[in-house]
Coordinates of N, CA, C and O in Angstrom, one line a residue:
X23 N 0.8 -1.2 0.0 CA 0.0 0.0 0.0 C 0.9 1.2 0.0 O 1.9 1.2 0.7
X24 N 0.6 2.1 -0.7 CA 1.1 3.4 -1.0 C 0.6 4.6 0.0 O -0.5 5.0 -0.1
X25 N 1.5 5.3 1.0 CA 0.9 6.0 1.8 C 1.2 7.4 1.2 O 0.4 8.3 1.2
X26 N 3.0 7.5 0.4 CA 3.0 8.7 0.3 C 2.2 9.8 -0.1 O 2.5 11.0 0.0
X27 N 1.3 9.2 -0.7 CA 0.5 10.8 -1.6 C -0.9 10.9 -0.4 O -2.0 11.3 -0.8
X28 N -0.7 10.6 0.7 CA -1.9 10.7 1.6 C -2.0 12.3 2.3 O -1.7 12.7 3.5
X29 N -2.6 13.1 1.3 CA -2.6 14.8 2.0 C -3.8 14.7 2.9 O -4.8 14.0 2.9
X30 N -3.2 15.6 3.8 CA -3.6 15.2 5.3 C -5.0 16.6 5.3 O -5.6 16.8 6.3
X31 N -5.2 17.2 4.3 CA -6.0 18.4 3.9 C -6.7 18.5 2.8 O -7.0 19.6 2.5
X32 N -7.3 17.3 1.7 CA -7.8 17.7 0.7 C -8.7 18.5 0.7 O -9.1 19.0 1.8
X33 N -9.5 18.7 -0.4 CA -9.9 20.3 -0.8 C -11.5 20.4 0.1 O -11.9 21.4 0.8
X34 N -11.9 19.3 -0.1 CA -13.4 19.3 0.1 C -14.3 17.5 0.5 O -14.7 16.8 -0.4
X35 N -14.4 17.1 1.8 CA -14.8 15.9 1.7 C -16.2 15.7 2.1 O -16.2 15.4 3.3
X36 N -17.2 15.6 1.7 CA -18.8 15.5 1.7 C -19.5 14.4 1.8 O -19.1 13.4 1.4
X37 N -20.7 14.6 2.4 CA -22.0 13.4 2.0 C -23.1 13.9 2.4 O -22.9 15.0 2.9
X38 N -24.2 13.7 2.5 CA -25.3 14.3 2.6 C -25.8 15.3 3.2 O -26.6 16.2 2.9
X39 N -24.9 15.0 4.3 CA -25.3 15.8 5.9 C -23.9 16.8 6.4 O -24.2 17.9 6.9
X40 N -23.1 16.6 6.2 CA -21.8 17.2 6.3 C -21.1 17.7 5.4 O -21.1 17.0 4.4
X41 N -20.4 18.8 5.3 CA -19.6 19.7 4.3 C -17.7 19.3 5.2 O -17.9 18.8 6.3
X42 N -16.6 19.4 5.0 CA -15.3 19.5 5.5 C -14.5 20.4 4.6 O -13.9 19.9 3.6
X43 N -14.4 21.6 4.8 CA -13.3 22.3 3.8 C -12.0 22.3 5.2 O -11.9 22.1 6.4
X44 N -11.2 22.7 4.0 CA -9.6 23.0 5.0 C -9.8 24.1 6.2 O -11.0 24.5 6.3
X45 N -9.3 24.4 6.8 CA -8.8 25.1 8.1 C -8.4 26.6 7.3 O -7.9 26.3 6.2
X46 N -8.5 27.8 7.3 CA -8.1 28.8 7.2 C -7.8 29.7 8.8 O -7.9 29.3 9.9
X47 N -7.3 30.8 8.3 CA -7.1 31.6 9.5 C -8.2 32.5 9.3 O -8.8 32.8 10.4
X48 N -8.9 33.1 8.0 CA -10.1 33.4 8.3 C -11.3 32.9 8.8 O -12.4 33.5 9.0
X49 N -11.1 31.9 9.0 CA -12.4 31.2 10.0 C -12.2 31.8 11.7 O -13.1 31.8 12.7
X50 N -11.1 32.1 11.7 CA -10.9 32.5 13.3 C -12.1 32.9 14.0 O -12.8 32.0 14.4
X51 N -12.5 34.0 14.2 CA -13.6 34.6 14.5 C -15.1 33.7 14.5 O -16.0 33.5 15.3
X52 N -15.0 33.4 13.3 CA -16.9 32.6 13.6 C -16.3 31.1 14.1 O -17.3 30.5 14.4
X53 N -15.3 30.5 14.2 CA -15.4 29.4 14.8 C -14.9 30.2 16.5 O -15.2 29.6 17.5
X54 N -14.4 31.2 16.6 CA -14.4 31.3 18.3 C -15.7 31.4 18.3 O -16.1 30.6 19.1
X55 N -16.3 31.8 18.0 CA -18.2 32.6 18.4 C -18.6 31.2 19.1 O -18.9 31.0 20.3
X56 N -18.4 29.7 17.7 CA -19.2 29.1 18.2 C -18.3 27.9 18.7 O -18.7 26.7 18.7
X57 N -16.7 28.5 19.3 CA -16.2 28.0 20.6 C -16.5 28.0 22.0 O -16.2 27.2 22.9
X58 N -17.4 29.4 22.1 CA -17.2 30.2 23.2 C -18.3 29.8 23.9 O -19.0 30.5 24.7
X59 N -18.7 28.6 23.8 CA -19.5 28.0 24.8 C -18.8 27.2 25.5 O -18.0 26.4 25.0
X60 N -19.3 27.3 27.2 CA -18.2 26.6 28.1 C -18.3 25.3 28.0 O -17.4 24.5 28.0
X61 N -20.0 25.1 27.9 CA -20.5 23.7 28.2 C -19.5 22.4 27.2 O -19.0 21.2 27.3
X62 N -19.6 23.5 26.0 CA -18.5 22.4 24.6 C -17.3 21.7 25.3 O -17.1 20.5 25.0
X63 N -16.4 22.5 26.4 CA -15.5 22.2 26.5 C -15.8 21.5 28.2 O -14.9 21.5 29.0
X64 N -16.8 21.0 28.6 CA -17.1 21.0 29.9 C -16.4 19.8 30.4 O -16.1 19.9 31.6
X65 N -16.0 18.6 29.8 CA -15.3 17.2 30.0 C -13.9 17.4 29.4 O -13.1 16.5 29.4
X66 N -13.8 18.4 29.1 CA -12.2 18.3 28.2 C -11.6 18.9 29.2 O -12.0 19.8 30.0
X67 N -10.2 18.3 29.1 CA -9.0 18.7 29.6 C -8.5 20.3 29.9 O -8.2 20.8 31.0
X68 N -8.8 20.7 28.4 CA -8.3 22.1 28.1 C -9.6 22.8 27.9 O -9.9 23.2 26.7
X69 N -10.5 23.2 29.4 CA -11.5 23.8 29.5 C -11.4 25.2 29.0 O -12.5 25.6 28.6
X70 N -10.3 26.0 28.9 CA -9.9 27.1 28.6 C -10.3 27.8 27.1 O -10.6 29.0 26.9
X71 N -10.3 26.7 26.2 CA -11.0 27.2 24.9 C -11.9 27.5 24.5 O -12.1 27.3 23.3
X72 N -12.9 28.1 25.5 CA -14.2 28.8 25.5 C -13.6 30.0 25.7 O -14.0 31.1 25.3
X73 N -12.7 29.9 26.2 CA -11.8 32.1 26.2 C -10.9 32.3 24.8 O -10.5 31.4 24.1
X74 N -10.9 33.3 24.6 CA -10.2 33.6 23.3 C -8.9 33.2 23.5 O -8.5 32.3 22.7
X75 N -8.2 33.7 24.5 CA -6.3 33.2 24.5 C -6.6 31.6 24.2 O -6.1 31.2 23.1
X76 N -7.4 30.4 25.3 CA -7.4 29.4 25.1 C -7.3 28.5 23.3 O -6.6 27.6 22.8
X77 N -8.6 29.8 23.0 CA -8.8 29.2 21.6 C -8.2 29.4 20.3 O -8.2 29.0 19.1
X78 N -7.7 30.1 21.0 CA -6.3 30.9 20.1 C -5.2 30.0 20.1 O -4.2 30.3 19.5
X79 N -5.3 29.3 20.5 CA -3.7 27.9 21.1 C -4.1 27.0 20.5 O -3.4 26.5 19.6
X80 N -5.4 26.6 20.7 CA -5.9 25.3 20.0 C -6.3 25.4 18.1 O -6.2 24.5 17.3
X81 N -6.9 27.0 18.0 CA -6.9 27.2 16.4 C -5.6 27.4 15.7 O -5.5 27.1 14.5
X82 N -4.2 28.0 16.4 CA -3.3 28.4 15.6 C -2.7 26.6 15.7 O -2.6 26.0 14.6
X83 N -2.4 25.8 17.0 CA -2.3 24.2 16.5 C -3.1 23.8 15.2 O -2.6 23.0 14.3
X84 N -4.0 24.3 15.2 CA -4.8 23.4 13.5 C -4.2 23.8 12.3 O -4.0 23.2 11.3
X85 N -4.0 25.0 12.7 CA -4.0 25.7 11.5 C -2.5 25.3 10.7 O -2.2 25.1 9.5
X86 N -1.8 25.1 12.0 CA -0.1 25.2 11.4 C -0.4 22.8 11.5 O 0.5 22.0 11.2
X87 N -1.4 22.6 12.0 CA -1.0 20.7 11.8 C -1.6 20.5 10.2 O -1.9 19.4 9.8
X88 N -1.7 21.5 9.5 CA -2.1 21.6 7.7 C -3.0 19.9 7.4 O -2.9 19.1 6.4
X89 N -3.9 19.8 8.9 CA -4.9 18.6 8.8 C -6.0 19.0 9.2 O -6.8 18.0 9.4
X90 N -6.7 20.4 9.4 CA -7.9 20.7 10.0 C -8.9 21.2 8.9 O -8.7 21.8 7.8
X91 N -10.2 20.6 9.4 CA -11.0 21.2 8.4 C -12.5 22.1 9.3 O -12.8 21.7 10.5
X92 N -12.8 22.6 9.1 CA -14.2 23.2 9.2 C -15.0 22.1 8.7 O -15.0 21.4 7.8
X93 N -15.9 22.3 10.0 CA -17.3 21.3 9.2 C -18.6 21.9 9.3 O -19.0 22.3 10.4
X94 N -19.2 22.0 8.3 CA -20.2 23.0 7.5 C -21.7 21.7 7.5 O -21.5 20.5 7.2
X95 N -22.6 22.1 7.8 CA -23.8 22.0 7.7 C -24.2 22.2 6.3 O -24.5 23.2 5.8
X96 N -24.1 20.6 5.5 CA -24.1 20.1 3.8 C -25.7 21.2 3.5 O -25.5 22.2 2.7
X97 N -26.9 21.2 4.1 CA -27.9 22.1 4.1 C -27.8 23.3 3.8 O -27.9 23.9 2.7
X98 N -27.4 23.7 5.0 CA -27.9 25.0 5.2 C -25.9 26.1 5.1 O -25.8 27.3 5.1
X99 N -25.0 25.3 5.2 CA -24.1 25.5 5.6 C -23.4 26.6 6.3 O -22.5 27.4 6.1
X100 N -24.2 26.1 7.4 CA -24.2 26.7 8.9 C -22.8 25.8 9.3 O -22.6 24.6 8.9
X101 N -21.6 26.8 10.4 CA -21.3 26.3 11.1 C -21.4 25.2 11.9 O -22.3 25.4 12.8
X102 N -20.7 23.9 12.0 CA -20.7 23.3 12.9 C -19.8 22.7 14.3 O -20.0 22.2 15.4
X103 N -18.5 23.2 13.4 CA -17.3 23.0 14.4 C -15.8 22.5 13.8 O -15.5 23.2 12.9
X104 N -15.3 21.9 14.1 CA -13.7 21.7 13.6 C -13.8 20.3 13.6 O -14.8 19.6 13.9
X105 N -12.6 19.8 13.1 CA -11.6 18.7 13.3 C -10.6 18.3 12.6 O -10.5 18.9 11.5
X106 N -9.5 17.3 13.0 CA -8.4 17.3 12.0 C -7.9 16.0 12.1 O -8.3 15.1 12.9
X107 N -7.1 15.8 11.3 CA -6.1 14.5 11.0 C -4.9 15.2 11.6 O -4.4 16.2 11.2
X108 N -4.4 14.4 12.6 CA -2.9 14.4 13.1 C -2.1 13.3 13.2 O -2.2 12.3 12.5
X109 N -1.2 13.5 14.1 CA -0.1 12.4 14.8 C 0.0 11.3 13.1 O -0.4 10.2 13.3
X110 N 0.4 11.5 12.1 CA 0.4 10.7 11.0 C 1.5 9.7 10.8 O 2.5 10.2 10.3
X111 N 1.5 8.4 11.0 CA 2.7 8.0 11.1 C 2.6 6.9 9.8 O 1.9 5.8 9.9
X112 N 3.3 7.2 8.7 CA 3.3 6.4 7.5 C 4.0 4.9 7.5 O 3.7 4.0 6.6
X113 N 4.9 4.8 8.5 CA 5.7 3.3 8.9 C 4.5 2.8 9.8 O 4.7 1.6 10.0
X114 N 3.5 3.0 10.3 CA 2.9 2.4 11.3 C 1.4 2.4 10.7 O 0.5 2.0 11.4
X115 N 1.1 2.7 9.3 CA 0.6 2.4 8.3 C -0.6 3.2 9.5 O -1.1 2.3 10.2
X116 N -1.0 4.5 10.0 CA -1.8 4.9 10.7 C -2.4 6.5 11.0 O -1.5 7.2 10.4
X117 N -3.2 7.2 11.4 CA -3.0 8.4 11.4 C -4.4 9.2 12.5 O -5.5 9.4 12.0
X118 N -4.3 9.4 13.2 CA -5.1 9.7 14.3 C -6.3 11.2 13.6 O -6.0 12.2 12.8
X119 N -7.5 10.8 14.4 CA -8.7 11.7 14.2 C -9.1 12.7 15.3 O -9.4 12.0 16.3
X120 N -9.0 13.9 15.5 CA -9.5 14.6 16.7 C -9.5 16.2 16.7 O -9.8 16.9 15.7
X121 N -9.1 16.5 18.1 CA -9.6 17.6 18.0 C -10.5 18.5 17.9 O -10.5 19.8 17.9
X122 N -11.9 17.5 17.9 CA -13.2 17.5 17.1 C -14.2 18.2 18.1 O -14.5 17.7 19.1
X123 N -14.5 19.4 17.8 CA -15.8 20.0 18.6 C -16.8 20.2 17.2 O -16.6 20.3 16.0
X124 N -18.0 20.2 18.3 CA -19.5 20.7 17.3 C -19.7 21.7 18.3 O -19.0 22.0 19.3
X125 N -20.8 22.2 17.9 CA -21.6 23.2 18.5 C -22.9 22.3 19.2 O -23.4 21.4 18.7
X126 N -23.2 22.8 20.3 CA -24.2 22.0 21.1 C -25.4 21.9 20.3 O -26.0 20.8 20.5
X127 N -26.1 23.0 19.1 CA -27.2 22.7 18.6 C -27.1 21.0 17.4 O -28.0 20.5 16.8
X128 N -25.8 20.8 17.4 CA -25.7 19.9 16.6 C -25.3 18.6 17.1 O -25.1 17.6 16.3
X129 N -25.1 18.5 18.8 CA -24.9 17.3 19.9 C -26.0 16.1 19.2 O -27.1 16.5 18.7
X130 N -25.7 15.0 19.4 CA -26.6 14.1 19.2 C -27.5 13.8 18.0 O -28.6 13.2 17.9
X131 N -26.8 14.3 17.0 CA -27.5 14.1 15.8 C -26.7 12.9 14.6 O -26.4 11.8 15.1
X132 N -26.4 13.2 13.3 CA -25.7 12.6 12.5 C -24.5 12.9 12.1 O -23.7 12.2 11.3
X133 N -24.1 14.4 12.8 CA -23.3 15.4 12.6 C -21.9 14.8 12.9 O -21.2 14.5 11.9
X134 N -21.4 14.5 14.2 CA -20.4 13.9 14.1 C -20.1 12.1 13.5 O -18.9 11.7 13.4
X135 N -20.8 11.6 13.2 CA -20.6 10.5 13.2 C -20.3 10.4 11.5 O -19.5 9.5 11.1
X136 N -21.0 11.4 10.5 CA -20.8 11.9 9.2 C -19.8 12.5 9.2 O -19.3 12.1 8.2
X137 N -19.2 13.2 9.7 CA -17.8 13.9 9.6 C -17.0 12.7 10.3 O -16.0 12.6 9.5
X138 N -16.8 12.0 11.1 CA -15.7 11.5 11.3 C -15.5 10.3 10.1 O -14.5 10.0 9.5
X139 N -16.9 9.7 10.0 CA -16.7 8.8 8.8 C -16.1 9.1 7.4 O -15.5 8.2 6.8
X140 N -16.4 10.7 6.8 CA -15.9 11.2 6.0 C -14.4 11.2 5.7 O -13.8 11.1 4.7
X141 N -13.9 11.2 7.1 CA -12.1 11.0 7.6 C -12.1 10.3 7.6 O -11.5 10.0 6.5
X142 N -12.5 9.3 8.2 CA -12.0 7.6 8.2 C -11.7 7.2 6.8 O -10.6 6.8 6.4
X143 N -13.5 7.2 5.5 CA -13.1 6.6 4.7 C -12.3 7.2 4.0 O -11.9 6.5 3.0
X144 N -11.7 8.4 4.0 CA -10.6 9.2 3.3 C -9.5 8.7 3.8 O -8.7 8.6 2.9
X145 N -9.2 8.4 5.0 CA -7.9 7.8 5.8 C -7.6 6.7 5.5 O -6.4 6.5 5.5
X146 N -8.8 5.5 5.1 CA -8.4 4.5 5.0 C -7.6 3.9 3.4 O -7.1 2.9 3.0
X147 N -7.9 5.2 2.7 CA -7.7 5.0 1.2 C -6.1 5.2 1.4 O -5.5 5.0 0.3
X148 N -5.2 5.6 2.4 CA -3.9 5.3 2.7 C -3.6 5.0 3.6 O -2.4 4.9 3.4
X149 N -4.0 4.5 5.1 CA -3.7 3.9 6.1 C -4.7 2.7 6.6 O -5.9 2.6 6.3
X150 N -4.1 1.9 7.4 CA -4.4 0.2 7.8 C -5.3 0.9 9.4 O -6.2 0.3 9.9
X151 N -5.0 1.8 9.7 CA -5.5 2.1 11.4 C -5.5 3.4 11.6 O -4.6 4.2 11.3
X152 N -7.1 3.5 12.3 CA -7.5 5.4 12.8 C -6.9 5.4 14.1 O -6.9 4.3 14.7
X153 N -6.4 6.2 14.5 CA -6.4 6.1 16.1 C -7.4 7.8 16.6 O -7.7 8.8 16.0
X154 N -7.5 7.3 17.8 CA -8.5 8.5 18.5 C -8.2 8.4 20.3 O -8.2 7.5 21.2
X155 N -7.9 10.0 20.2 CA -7.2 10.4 21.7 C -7.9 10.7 23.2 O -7.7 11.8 23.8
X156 N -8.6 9.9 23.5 CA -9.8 10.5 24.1 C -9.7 10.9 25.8 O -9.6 10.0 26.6
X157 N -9.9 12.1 26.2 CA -10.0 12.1 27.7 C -10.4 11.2 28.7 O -11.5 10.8 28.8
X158 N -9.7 11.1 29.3 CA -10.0 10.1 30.5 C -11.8 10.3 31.0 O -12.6 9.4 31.1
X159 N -11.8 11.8 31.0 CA -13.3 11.7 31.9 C -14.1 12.6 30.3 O -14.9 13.5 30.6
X160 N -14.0 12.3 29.2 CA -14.6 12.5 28.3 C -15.4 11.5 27.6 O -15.2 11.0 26.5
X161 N -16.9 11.3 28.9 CA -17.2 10.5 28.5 C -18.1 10.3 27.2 O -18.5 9.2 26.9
X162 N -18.4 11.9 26.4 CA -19.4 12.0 25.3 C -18.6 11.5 24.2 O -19.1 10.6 23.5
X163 N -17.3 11.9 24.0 CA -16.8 11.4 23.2 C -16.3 9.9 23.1 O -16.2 9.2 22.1
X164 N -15.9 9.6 24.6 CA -15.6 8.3 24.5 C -16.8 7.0 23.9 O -16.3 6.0 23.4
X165 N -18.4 7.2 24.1 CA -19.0 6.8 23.7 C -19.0 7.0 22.1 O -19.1 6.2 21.3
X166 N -19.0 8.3 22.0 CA -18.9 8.4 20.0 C -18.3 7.5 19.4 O -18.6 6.8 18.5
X167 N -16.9 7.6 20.2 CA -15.5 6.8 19.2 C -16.2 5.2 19.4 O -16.2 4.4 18.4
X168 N -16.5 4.9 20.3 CA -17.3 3.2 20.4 C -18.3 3.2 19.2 O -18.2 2.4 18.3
X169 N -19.3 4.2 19.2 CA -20.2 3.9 18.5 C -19.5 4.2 16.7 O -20.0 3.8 15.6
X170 N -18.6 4.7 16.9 CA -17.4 4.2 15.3 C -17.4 2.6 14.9 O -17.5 2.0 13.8
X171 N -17.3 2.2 15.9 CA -16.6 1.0 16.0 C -15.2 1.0 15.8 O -14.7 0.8 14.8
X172 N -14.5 1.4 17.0 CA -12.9 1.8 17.4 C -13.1 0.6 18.9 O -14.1 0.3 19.5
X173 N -12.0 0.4 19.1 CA -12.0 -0.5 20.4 C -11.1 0.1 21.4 O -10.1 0.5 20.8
X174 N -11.2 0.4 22.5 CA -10.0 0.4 23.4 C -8.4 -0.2 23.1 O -8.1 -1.4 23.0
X175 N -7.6 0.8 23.0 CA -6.4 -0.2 22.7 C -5.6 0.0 23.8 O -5.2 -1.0 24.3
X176 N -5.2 1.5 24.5 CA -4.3 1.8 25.5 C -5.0 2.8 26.6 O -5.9 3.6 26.5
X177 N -4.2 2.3 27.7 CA -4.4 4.0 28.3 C -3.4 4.8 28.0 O -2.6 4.5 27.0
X178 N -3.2 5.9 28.5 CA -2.1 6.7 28.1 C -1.8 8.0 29.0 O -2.9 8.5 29.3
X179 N -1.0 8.6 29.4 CA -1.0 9.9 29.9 C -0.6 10.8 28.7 O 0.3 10.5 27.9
X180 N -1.3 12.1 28.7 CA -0.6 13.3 27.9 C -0.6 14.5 28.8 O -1.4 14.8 29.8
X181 N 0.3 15.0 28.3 CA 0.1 16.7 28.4 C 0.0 17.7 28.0 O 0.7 18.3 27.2
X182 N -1.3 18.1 28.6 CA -1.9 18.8 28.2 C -1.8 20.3 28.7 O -2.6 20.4 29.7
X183 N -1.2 21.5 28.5 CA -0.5 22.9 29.3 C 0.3 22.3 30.3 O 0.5 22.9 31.4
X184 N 0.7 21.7 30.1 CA 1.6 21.3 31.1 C 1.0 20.5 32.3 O 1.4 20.7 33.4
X185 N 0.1 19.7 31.8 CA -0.3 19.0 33.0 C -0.7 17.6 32.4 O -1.4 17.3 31.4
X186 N 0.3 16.5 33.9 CA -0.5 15.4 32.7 C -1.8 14.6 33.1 O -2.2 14.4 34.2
X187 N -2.3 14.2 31.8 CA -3.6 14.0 32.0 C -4.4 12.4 31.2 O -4.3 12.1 30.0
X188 N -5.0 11.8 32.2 CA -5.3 10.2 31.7 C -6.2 10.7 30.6 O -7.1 11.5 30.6
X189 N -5.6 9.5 29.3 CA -6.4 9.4 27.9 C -6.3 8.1 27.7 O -5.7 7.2 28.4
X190 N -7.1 8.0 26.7 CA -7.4 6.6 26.1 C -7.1 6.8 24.7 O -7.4 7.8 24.0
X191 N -6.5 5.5 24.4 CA -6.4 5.6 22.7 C -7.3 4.6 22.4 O -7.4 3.5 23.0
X192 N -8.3 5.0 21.1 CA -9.2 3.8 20.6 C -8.7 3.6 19.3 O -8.2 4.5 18.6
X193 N -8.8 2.6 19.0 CA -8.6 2.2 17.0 C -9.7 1.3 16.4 O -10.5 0.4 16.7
X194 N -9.3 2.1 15.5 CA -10.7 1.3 14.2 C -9.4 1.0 13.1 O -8.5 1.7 12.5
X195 N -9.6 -0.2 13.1 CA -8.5 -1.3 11.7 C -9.5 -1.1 10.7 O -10.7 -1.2 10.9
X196 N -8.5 -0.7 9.2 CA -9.5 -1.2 8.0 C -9.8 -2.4 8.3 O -9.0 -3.1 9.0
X197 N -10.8 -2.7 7.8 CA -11.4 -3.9 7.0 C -10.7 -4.6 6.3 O -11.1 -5.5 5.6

């Protein structure tokens, strides 16, 4: 399998319900607007990105990991939140999914589960395994990544501002 031509940003990845364009720095502004809810960040580590400095750490990371995309409401294309392809490791035939917020009006719908799948099946067209980084006490997401069909593989500590902090890594193997 051929990993090298695997751009970790292509232009536009879609399906019914979901839009993914790239990451700009002009998005700054309307994705803080609909960062700046606390509740989004209420289980996460780095509660802080409901403040502008916070979110300003976590948007200029996306911006400069040239794997983030905006994800757009395929409808109406309304805002719905971020996510990106990181940690890419092409010997280990793999490349991790995250970073992923929605906006609360879009909690519990098709929204994420349409956008991550969008990544996956784009991921898998050059890597054997997704990985996903999930907070110890993040348990909304940790239920999403299951309902992927990802398994538990590790625990893990990171650090996060300088503090370290229990995660879980889940993987979803191609097929």
């Amino acid at each position: 399998m051929t990993t090298s031509n695997f751009n970790l940003q292509p232009d536009i990845l879609e399906d019914e319900i979901t839009k993914l364009i790239p990451l700009e720095e002009k998005h700054f502004e309307e994705l803080f607007k609909a960062a700046s809810d606390p509740l989004i960040w209420e289980q996460h580590p780095s509660k802080d990105r409901s403040e502008r400095e916070g979110f300003k750490t976590f948007f200029e990371a996306a911006i400069n990991s040239k794997g983030a995309f905006l994800i757009l409401d395929k409808q109406t294309n309304e805002l719905i939140g971020t996510t990106r392809f990181y940690d890419y490791k092409p010997e280990e035939s793999s490349v991790a999914i995250g970073y992923t917020f929605l906006t609360r009006k879009f909690w519990g719908g098709p929204y994420n589960k349409s956008c991550k799948k969008l990544l996956i099946d784009y991921a898998f067209q050059h890597v054997n395994s997704v990985l996903f980084h999930v907070g110890g006490e993040n348990f909304r997401s940790q239920k999403a990544v299951l309902k992927l069909g990802a398994e538990k593989a590790r625990d893990m500590i990171l650090t996060v501002n300088g503090v370290d902090m229990p995660y879980f890594e889940y993987e979803l193997k191609k097929k």
